[in-house]
DNA sequence: AGTGCTAGTCTCTTTTTGAGACCAAAGATC
DNA sequence: GATCTTTGGTCTCAAAAAGAGACTAGCACT
């Protein structure tokens, strides 16, 4: 068998040729590669609550650099999850808010985040156990 | 207001001081930082189907480097999502499989992946629209 | 004896990310 | 009126992470 068309059921139950899982061909990877960023879920979570301005988000997530905040927000905007409104105030202010698409994404995403919070202890325990066995 | 304790509802409905969102203190970030890797969801998806061996996974995901495959698998194992079994065959083979914890995580995660597949078209459309307006 | 399979590791290069300076205009401060 | 602050960024440079490919070991098959 020479890399012969390995098939794995996709999430929707259909099949997907994983050997063609180049980020552009597989819908799931194409979408997930963006969501799976270090800051994406964090910003989506914040904006799911209410709209925020650039500076507010920067203060909200203390350890994000302005550079990555700018870039992540633009990527999320590009994929249609968030909306960017510029207000022509004295120093122009910019407000970011969720789009309907972003909110619909956040629905299932929130379940994963809920899981993370609920199972944090189990994960930490697994880590300790793993690190101990590695120590040997 | 000097970075005054911004509070945002957490996923479980509780509140979480986001200014203390250092990856170690916020459970969600601690867990998500691992899951949100480029390859993590991909490998979890594959293993949710059935156990795979190292080489099988490498062939399954054509554009992952051995280096990252090794590392991602070890990280997933460390967090308790997958199990690693070594068989003392002629050339020793290693089988990776989901743990109960991993399967329980994959349940909500699958919903996000389903969403990604279902809404791929909308995302692509948003990208085109964004890129066109940028062009101006 | 040579080749290939296994699951990795090691090194080197390229990409991504983080830290911090810099920007321009208006308002407040002194 | 000169300076400082605040706005949302961009630009540059250093550090960290990821990708590419060579290399390892023991055994089987030819």
mmCIF file of C-alpha atoms in Angstrom, chain B residues 17-119:
data_model
loop_
_atom_site.group_PDB
_atom_site.id
_atom_site.type_symbol
_atom_site.label_atom_id
_atom_site.label_comp_id
_atom_site.label_asym_id
_atom_site.label_seq_id
_atom_site.Cartn_x
_atom_site.Cartn_y
_atom_site.Cartn_z
ATOM 1 C CA UNK B 17 -11.158 38.611 35.603
ATOM 2 C CA UNK B 18 -9.660 38.847 32.176
ATOM 3 C CA UNK B 19 -6.792 41.006 33.299
ATOM 4 C CA UNK B 20 -5.526 37.917 35.083
ATOM 5 C CA UNK B 21 -5.800 35.952 31.897
ATOM 6 C CA UNK B 22 -2.282 34.754 32.070
ATOM 7 C CA UNK B 23 -2.235 31.374 30.463
ATOM 8 C CA UNK B 24 -1.766 29.618 33.782
ATOM 9 C CA UNK B 25 -4.480 31.276 35.796
ATOM 10 C CA UNK B 26 -7.382 31.077 33.394
ATOM 11 C CA UNK B 27 -8.454 27.444 33.017
ATOM 12 C CA UNK B 28 -9.791 28.024 29.570
ATOM 13 C CA UNK B 29 -6.575 29.411 28.187
ATOM 14 C CA UNK B 30 -4.545 26.732 29.892
ATOM 15 C CA UNK B 31 -6.516 24.023 28.140
ATOM 16 C CA UNK B 32 -7.219 25.805 24.882
ATOM 17 C CA UNK B 33 -3.638 26.819 24.189
ATOM 18 C CA UNK B 34 -2.935 23.167 23.585
ATOM 19 C CA UNK B 35 -6.046 22.278 21.621
ATOM 20 C CA UNK B 36 -5.733 25.378 19.479
ATOM 21 C CA UNK B 37 -2.559 24.162 17.852
ATOM 22 C CA UNK B 38 -2.378 23.853 14.108
ATOM 23 C CA UNK B 39 -2.241 20.053 14.164
ATOM 24 C CA UNK B 40 -3.993 19.117 17.409
ATOM 25 C CA UNK B 41 -7.563 19.123 16.158
ATOM 26 C CA UNK B 42 -6.498 17.317 13.024
ATOM 27 C CA UNK B 43 -4.892 14.481 14.949
ATOM 28 C CA UNK B 44 -7.720 14.288 17.451
ATOM 29 C CA UNK B 45 -10.119 13.996 14.566
ATOM 30 C CA UNK B 46 -8.184 11.145 13.025
ATOM 31 C CA UNK B 47 -7.808 9.287 16.308
ATOM 32 C CA UNK B 48 -11.454 9.822 17.186
ATOM 33 C CA UNK B 49 -12.187 7.491 14.302
ATOM 34 C CA UNK B 50 -9.822 4.705 15.292
ATOM 35 C CA UNK B 51 -6.338 4.159 16.675
ATOM 36 C CA UNK B 52 -3.471 4.878 14.325
ATOM 37 C CA UNK B 53 0.223 4.206 14.247
ATOM 38 C CA UNK B 54 2.827 6.911 13.910
ATOM 39 C CA UNK B 55 3.568 6.274 10.266
ATOM 40 C CA UNK B 56 -0.115 6.010 9.427
ATOM 41 C CA UNK B 57 -0.761 9.427 10.890
ATOM 42 C CA UNK B 58 2.158 10.850 8.993
ATOM 43 C CA UNK B 59 0.748 9.533 5.730
ATOM 44 C CA UNK B 60 -2.743 10.612 6.704
ATOM 45 C CA UNK B 61 -1.716 14.208 7.214
ATOM 46 C CA UNK B 62 0.667 14.657 4.339
ATOM 47 C CA UNK B 63 1.981 18.087 5.186
ATOM 48 C CA UNK B 64 2.953 17.546 8.786
ATOM 49 C CA UNK B 65 6.627 17.150 9.559
ATOM 50 C CA UNK B 66 7.779 14.203 11.604
ATOM 51 C CA UNK B 67 9.081 16.678 14.113
ATOM 52 C CA UNK B 68 5.715 18.330 14.676
ATOM 53 C CA UNK B 69 3.882 15.007 14.594
ATOM 54 C CA UNK B 70 6.080 13.664 17.365
ATOM 55 C CA UNK B 71 5.721 16.824 19.397
ATOM 56 C CA UNK B 72 1.997 17.295 18.949
ATOM 57 C CA UNK B 73 1.310 13.664 19.808
ATOM 58 C CA UNK B 74 3.406 13.946 22.942
ATOM 59 C CA UNK B 75 1.626 17.129 23.979
ATOM 60 C CA UNK B 76 -1.762 15.528 23.430
ATOM 61 C CA UNK B 77 -0.610 12.542 25.428
ATOM 62 C CA UNK B 78 0.657 14.765 28.198
ATOM 63 C CA UNK B 79 -2.707 16.462 28.539
ATOM 64 C CA UNK B 80 -4.349 13.064 28.717
ATOM 65 C CA UNK B 81 -6.236 13.103 25.446
ATOM 66 C CA UNK B 82 -4.467 10.255 23.741
ATOM 67 C CA UNK B 83 -2.757 7.067 24.771
ATOM 68 C CA UNK B 84 0.537 5.720 23.429
ATOM 69 C CA UNK B 85 1.176 1.985 23.294
ATOM 70 C CA UNK B 86 4.460 0.502 22.174
ATOM 71 C CA UNK B 87 4.386 -2.986 20.662
ATOM 72 C CA UNK B 88 7.681 -4.883 20.814
ATOM 73 C CA UNK B 89 7.429 -6.122 17.252
ATOM 74 C CA UNK B 90 10.377 -6.567 14.924
ATOM 75 C CA UNK B 91 10.667 -2.872 14.252
ATOM 76 C CA UNK B 92 8.816 -1.620 17.333
ATOM 77 C CA UNK B 93 5.496 -0.127 16.381
ATOM 78 C CA UNK B 94 3.619 2.507 18.332
ATOM 79 C CA UNK B 95 -0.122 2.899 18.428
ATOM 80 C CA UNK B 96 -1.907 6.059 19.421
ATOM 81 C CA UNK B 97 -5.528 6.005 20.568
ATOM 82 C CA UNK B 98 -8.061 8.258 22.235
ATOM 83 C CA UNK B 99 -8.545 8.163 25.980
ATOM 84 C CA UNK B 100 -11.980 8.646 27.546
ATOM 85 C CA UNK B 101 -10.958 12.223 28.323
ATOM 86 C CA UNK B 102 -9.990 12.779 24.715
ATOM 87 C CA UNK B 103 -13.268 11.366 23.502
ATOM 88 C CA UNK B 104 -15.225 13.585 25.865
ATOM 89 C CA UNK B 105 -13.340 16.579 24.521
ATOM 90 C CA UNK B 106 -13.956 15.546 20.970
ATOM 91 C CA UNK B 107 -17.693 15.607 21.514
ATOM 92 C CA UNK B 108 -17.998 19.406 21.728
ATOM 93 C CA UNK B 109 -15.016 19.835 19.428
ATOM 94 C CA UNK B 110 -16.776 17.881 16.731
ATOM 95 C CA UNK B 111 -19.571 20.439 16.775
ATOM 96 C CA UNK B 112 -17.113 23.162 15.915
ATOM 97 C CA UNK B 113 -15.671 21.046 13.137
ATOM 98 C CA UNK B 114 -19.169 20.378 11.851
ATOM 99 C CA UNK B 115 -19.799 24.102 11.890
ATOM 100 C CA UNK B 116 -16.612 24.686 9.948
ATOM 101 C CA UNK B 117 -17.645 22.275 7.276
ATOM 102 C CA UNK B 118 -21.176 23.618 7.091
ATOM 103 C CA UNK B 119 -20.137 27.256 6.924
#
